[in-house]
Short mmCIF file of C-alpha atoms in Angstrom, two decimals:
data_model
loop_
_atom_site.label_atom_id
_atom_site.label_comp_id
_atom_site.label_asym_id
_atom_site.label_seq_id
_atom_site.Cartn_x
_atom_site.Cartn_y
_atom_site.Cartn_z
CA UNK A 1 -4.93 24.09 -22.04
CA UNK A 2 -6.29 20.95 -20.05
CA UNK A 3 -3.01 18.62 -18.72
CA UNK A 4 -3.23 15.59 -19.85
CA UNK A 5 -2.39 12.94 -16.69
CA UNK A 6 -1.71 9.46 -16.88
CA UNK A 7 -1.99 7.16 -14.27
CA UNK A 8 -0.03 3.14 -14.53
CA UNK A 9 -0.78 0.99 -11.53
CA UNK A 10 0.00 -2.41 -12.74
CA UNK A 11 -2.79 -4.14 -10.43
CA UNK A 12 -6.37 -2.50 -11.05
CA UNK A 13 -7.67 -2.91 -7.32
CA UNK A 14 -4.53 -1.41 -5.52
CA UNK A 15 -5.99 1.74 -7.48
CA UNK A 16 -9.35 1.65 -6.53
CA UNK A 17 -8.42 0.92 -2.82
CA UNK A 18 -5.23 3.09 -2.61
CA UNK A 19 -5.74 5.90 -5.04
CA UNK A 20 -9.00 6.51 -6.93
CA UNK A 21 -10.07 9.16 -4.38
CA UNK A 22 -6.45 11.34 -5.98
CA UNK A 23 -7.53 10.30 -9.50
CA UNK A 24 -11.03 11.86 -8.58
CA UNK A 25 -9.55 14.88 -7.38
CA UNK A 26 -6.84 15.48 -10.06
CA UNK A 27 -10.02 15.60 -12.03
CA UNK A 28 -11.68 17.98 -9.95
CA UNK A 29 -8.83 20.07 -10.52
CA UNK A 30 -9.22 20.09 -14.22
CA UNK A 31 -6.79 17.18 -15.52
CA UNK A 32 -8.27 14.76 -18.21
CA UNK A 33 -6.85 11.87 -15.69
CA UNK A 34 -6.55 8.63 -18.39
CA UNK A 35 -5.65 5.45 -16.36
CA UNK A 36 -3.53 2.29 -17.19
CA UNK A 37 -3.50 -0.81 -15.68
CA UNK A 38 -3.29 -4.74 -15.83
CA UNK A 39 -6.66 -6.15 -18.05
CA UNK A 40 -6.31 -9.46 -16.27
CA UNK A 41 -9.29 -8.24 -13.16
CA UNK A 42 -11.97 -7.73 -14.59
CA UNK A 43 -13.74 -7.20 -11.42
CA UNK A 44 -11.74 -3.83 -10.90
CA UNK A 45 -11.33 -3.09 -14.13
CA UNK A 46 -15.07 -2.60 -14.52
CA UNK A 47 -14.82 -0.48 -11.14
CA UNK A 48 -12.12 2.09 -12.72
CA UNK A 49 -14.80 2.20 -15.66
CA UNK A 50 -17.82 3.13 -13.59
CA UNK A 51 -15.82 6.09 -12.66
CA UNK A 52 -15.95 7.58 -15.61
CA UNK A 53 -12.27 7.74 -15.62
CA UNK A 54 -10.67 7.36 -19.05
CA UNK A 55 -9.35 3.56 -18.91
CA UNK A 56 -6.47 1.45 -20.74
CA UNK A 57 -6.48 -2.35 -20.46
CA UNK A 58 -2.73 -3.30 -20.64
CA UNK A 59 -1.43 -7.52 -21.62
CA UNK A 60 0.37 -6.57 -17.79
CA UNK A 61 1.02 -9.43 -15.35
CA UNK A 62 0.46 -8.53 -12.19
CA UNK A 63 3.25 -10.77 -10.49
CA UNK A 64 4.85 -12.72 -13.84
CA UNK A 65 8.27 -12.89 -15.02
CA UNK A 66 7.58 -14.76 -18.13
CA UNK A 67 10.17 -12.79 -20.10
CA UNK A 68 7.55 -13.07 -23.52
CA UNK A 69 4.55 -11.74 -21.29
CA UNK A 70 7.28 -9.03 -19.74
CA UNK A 71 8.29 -8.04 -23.31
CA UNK A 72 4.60 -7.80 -25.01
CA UNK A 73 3.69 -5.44 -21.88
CA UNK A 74 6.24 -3.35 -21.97
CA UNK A 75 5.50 -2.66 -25.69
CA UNK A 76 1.99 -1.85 -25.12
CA UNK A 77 2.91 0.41 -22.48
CA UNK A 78 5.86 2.12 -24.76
CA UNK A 79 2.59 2.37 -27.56
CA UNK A 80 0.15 3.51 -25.13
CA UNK A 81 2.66 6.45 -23.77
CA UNK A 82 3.75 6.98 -27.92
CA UNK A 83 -0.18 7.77 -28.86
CA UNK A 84 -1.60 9.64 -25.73
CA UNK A 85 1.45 11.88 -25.08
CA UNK A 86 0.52 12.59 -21.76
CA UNK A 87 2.15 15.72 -19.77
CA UNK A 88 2.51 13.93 -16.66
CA UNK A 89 2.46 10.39 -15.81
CA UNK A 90 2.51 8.95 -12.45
CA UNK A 91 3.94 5.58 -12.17
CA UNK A 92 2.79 3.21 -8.91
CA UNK A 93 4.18 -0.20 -7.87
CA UNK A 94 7.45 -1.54 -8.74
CA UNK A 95 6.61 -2.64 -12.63
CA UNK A 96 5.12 0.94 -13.21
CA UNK A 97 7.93 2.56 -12.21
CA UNK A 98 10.27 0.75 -14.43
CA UNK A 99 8.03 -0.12 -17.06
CA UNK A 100 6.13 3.46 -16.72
CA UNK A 101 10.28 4.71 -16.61
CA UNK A 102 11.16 3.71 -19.60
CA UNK A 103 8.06 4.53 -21.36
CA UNK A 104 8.42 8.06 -20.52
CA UNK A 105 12.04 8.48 -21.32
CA UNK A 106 11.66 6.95 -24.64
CA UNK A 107 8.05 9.16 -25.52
CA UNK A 108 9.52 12.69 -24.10
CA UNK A 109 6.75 12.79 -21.39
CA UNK A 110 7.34 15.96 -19.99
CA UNK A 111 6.55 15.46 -16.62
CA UNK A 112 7.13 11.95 -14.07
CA UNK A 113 5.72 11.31 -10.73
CA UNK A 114 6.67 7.89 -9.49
CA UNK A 115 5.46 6.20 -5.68
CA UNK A 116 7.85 4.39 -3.83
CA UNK A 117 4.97 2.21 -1.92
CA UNK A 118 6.90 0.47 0.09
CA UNK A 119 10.41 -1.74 -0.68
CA UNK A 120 8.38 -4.19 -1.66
CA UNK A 121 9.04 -8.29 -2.22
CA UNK A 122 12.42 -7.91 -4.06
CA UNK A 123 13.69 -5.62 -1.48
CA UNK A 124 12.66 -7.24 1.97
CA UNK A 125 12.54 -10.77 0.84
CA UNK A 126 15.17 -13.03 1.09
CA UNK A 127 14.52 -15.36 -0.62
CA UNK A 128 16.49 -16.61 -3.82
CA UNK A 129 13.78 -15.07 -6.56
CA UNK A 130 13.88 -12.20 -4.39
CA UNK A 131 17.96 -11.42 -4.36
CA UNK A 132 18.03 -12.51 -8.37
CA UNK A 133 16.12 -9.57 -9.03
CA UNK A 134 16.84 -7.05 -6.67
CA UNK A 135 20.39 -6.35 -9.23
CA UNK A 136 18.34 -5.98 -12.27
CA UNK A 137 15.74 -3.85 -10.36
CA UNK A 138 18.75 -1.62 -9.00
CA UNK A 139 19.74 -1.00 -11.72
CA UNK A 140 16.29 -0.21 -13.59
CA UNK A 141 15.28 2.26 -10.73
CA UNK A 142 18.91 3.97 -10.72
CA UNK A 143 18.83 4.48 -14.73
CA UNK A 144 15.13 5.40 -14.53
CA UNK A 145 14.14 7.34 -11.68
CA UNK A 146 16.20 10.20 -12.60
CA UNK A 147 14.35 11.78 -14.85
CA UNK A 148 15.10 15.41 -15.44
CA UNK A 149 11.48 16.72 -14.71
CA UNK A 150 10.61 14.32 -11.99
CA UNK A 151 9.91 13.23 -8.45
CA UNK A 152 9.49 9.95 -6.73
CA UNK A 153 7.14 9.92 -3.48
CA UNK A 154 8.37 7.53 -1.09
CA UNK A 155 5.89 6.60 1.90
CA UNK A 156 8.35 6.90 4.94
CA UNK A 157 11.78 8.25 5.34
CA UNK A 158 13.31 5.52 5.65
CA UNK A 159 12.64 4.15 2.44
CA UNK A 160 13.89 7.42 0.97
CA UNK A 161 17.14 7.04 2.99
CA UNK A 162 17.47 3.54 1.46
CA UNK A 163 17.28 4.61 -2.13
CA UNK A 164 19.59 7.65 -1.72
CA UNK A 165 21.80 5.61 0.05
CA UNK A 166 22.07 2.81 -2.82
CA UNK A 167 22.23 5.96 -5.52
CA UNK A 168 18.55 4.82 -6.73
CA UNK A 169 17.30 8.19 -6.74
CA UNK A 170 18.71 11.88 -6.20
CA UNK A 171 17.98 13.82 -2.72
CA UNK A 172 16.74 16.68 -5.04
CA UNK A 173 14.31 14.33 -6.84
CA UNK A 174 12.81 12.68 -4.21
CA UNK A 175 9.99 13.38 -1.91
CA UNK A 176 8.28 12.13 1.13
CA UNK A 177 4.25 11.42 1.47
CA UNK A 178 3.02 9.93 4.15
CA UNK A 179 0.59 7.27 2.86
CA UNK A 180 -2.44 7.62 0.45
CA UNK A 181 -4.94 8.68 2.87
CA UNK A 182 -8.13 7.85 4.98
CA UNK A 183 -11.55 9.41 4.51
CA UNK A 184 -11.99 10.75 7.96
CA UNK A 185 -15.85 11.46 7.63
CA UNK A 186 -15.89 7.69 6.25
CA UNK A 187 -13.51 6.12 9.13
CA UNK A 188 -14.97 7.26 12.46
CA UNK A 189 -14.25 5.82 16.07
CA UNK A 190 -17.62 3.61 17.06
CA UNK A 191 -18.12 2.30 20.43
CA UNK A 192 -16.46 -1.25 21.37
CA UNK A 193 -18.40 -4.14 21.14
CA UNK A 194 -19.43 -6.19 23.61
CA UNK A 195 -18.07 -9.44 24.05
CA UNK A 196 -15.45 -11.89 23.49
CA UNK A 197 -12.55 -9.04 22.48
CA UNK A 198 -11.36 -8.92 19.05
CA UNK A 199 -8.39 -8.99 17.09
CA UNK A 200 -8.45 -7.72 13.55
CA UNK A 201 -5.82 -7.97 10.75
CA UNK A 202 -6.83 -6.26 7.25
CA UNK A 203 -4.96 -6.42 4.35
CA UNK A 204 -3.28 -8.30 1.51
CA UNK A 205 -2.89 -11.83 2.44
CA UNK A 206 1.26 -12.06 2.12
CA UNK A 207 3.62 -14.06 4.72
CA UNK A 208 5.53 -11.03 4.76
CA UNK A 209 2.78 -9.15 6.48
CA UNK A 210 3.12 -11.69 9.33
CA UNK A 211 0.10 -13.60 8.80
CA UNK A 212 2.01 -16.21 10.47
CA UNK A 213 3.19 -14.34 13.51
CA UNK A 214 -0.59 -13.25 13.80
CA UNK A 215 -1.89 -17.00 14.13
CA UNK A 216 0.79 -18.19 16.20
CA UNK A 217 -0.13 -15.38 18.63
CA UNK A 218 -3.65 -16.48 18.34
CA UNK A 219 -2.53 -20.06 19.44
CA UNK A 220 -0.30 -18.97 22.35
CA UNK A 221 -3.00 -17.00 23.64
CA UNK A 222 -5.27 -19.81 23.24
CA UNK A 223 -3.25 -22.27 24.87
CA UNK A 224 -3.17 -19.79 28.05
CA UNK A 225 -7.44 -20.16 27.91
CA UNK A 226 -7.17 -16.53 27.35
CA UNK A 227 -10.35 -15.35 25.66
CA UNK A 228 -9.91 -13.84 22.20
CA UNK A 229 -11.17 -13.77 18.43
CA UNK A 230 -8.95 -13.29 16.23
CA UNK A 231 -10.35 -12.05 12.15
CA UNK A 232 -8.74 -11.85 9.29
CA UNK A 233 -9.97 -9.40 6.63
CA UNK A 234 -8.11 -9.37 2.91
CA UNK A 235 -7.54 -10.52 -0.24
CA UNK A 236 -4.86 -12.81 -1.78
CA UNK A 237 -2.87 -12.35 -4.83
CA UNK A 238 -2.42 -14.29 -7.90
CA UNK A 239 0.80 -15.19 -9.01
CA UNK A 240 2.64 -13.33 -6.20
CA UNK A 241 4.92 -16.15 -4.73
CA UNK A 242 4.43 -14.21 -1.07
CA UNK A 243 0.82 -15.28 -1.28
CA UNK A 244 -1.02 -17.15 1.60
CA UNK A 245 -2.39 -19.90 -0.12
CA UNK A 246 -6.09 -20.71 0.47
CA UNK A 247 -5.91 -23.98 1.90
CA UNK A 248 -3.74 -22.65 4.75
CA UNK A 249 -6.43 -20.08 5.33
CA UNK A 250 -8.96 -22.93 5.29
CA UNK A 251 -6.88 -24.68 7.84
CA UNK A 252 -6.58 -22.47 10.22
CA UNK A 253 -10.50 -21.82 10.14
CA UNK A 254 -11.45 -24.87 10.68
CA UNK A 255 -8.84 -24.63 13.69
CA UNK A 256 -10.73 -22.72 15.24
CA UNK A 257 -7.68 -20.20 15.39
CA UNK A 258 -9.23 -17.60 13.06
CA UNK A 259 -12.61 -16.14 11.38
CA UNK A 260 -11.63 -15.82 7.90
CA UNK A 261 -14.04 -12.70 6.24
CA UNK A 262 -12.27 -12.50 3.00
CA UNK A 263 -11.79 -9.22 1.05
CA UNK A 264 -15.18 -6.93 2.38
CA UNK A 265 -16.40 -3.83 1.23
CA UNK A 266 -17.36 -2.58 4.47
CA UNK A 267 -14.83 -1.86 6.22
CA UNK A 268 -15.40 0.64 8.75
CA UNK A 269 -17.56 -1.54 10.17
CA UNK A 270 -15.27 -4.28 10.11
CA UNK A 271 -12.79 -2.03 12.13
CA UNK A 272 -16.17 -1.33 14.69
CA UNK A 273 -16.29 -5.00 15.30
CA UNK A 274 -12.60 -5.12 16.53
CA UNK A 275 -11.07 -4.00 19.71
CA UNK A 276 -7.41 -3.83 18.52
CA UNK A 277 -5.75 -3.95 15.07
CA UNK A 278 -2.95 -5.37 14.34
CA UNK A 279 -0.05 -5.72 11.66
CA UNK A 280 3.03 -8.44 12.91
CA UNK A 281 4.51 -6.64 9.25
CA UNK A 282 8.26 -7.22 8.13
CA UNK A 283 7.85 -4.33 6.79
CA UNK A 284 5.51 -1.35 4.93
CA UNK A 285 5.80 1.89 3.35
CA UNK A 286 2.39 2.99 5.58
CA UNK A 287 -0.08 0.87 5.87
CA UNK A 288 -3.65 1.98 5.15
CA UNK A 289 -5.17 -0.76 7.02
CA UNK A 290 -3.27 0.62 10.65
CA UNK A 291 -4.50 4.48 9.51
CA UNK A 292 -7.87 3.24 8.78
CA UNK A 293 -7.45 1.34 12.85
CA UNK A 294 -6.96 3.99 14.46
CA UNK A 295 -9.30 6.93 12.49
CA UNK A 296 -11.71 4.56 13.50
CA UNK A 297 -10.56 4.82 17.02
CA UNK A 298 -8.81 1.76 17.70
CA UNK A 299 -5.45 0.81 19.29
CA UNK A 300 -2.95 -0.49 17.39
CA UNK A 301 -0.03 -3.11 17.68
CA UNK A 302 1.71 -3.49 14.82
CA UNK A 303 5.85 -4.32 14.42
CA UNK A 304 8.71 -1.90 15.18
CA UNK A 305 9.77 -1.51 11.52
CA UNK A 306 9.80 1.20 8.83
CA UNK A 307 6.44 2.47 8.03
CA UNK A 308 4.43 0.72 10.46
CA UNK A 309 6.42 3.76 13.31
CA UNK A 310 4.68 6.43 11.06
CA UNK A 311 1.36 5.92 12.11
CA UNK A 312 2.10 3.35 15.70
CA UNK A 313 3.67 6.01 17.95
CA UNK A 314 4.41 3.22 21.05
CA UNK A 315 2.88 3.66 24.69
CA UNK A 316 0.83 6.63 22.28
CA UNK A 317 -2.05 5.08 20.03
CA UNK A 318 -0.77 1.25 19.95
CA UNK A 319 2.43 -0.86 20.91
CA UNK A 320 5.72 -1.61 19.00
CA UNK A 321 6.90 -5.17 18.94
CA UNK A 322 10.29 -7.25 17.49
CA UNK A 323 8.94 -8.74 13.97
CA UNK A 324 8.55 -12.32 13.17
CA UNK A 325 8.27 -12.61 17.50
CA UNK A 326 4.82 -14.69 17.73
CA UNK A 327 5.31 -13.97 21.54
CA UNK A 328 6.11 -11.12 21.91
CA UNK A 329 2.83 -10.20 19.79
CA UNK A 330 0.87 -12.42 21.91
CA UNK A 331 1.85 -10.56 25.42
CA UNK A 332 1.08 -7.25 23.68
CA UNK A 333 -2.36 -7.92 22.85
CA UNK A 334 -2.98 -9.66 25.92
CA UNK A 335 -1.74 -6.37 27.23
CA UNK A 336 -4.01 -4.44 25.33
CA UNK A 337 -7.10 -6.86 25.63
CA UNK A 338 -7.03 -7.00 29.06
CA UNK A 339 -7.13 -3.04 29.37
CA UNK A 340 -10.06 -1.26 28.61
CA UNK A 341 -8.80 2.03 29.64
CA UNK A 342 -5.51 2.02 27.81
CA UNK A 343 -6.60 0.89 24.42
CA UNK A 344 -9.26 3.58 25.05
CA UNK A 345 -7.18 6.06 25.62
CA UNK A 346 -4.84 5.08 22.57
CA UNK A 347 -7.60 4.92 20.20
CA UNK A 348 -8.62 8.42 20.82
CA UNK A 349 -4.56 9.29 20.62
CA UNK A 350 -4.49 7.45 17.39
CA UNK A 351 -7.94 9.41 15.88
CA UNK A 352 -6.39 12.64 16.39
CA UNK A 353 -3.10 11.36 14.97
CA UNK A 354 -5.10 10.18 11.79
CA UNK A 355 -6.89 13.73 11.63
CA UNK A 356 -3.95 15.44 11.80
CA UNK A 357 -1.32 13.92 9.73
CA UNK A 358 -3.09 10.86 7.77
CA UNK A 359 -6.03 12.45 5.94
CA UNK A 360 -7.32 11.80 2.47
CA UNK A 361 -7.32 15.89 2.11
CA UNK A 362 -4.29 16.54 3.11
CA UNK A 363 -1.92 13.65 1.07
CA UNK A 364 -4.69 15.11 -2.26
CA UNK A 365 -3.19 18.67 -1.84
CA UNK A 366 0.58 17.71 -1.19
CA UNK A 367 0.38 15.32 -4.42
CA UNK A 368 -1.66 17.82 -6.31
CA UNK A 369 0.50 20.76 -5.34
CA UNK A 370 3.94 18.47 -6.71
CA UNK A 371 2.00 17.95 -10.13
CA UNK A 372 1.71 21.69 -10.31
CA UNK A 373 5.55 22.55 -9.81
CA UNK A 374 6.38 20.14 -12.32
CA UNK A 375 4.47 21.09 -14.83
CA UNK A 376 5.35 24.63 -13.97
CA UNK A 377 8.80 23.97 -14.20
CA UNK A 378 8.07 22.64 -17.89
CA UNK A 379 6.16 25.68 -18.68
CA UNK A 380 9.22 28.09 -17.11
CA UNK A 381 11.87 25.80 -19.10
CA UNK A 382 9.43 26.12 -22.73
#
């Protein structure tokens, strides 16, 4: 009998960029993969369709907190779960897993995957919005993340340690993943460009990736004469108060300080066209755009925090620095820009790394291999 496998991802193009290529493959494998996410992009929405994917537009806010919005999603979620019945469902980003949670407990889904991504805005802002929520979020993950035929995939250890430490999940519920994987054949080193050197951030365009950090480097370096081009590559979000608004973006290109690309579809190329990439981050749970960096063969320089020291080993394939430490960013890409031979050498150090522990393959097989114990363990308990 076919498994039926249910995917919630609250914002449509996090799935396409983050994990289509495991939806593919849990169809491969012989699941009828169904998946559930926000209505409110069309853009990506029509993507997940042209997969041929079995698709579920949900009333879902990506960002909101409009309690009547929160309360109509949540019901279509609860009605979606009550008709489909999946056997599994596999709940991504912080609404999923509590909405996604609940769902499941109250339908009798036999099966529960959740992904930690990353502690995400309630948990590493600190803002006031941000420390409101984090109780009532608490408290949803603790009551909801513990159900008795499930697993939640953190990103990085440390985020695991975090949640076991504040009871959120149990030790014998909870997994580690590193990261949602890179195409290797896709992501391949190039040779450096010529040129003015490069400087490339990629990514979501949130303060707490240190967007800030990365142009005040840019201006420190610049007020030294030093020659360098700094890029940023990525996408904004609506509603998400962490968002970079557009007009600062606009100011700083017509600063001079950066070349703004927007969100682009080619990015391996974009990655050829740098000589370093770099992530100032407060924090991640891994970041694909510092795997992509260095399968491509780049060095990296990224902060010294949780997720970005999975994939930056420092002195290795890139170099650790303080976050939110403008220049202390600055001196290690001057570093790095000024030597040929050590970013070289790093980017080749940071290829093999990618091979070896970051590839698309091998995060499909441990995530495919958990779905099968689980729904073994159903069959062994029926």
């Amino acid at each position: 009998m076919t498994a039926r496998l249910l995917y919630l991802v609250n914002i449509p193009r996090f799935f396409m960029t983050h994990r289509l290529p495991l939806a593919l493959a849990a169809r491969a494998a012989g699941y009828e993969v169904h998946v559930a996410t926000s209505q409110f992009d069309r853009e990506n929405v029509e993507r997940i369709r042209a997969t041929g994917l079995i698709y579920h537009g949900l009333p879902l806010q990506q960002h909101g907190t409009n309690p009547f919005n929160e309360v109509r999603a949540l019901h279509s979620i609860h009605a979606l779960y009550r008709a489909l019945r999946p056997d599994l469902s596999h709940h991504i980003t912080v609404k999923s897993l509590l909405y996604g949670g609940l769902a499941a407990r109250l339908t009798g889904v036999p099966a529960v995957v959740n992904t930690v991504s990353g502690l995400g805005y309630v948990f590493s802002s600190e803002d006031r919005r941000a420390r409101t929520l984090r109780g009532p979020v608490s408290l949803g993950y603790r009551a909801l993340l513990r159900h008795p035929n499930s697993c939640t995939i953190f990103q990085n250890p440390d985020d695991c340690e975090q949640f076991l430490c504040r009871a959120l999940v149990q030790e014998d519920q909870s997994c580690v993943i590193r990261g949602s994987g890179v195409d290797m054949a896709r992501f391949v080193p190039r040779p450096e460009p010529e040129g003015i050197p490069r400087v490339l951030y990629a990514g979501r365009l949130l303060w707490q990736k240190g967007l800030a950090e990365f142009v005040d480097a840019a201006r420190l370096l610049r007020a030294e004469e030093f020659p360098a081009r700094f890029t940023i590559a990525g996408y904004g979000e609506a509603g998400n108060p962490d968002s970079v608004p557009e007009a600062t973006l606009a100011s700083w290109q017509r600063e001079g300080i950066i070349d703004y690309l927007g969100q682009r579809d080619d990015m391996p190329q974009v990655y050829a066209d740098a000589q370093v990439v770099c992530l100032p981050s407060w924090r991640e749970g891994v970041p694909l755009a510092l795997i992509e960096g260095a399968a491509c063969g780049r060095a990296l320089v990224a902060s010294d925090v949780p997720g970005c020291r999975e994939i930056v080993r420092h002195e290795h394939n890139g170099l650790h620095v303080p976050p939110r430490n403008a220049a202390a960013l600055a001196a290690a890409l001057r570093r790095l820009l000024e030597d040929r031979a050590t970013r070289q050498r790093m980017g080749v150090a940071g290829r093999e790394l990618a091979q070896r522990e970051f590839s698309l393959e091998r995060v499909i097989s441990e995530t495919l291999s958990l779905y099968d114990r689980l729904l073994n363990r159903r069959r062994i308990r029926n």
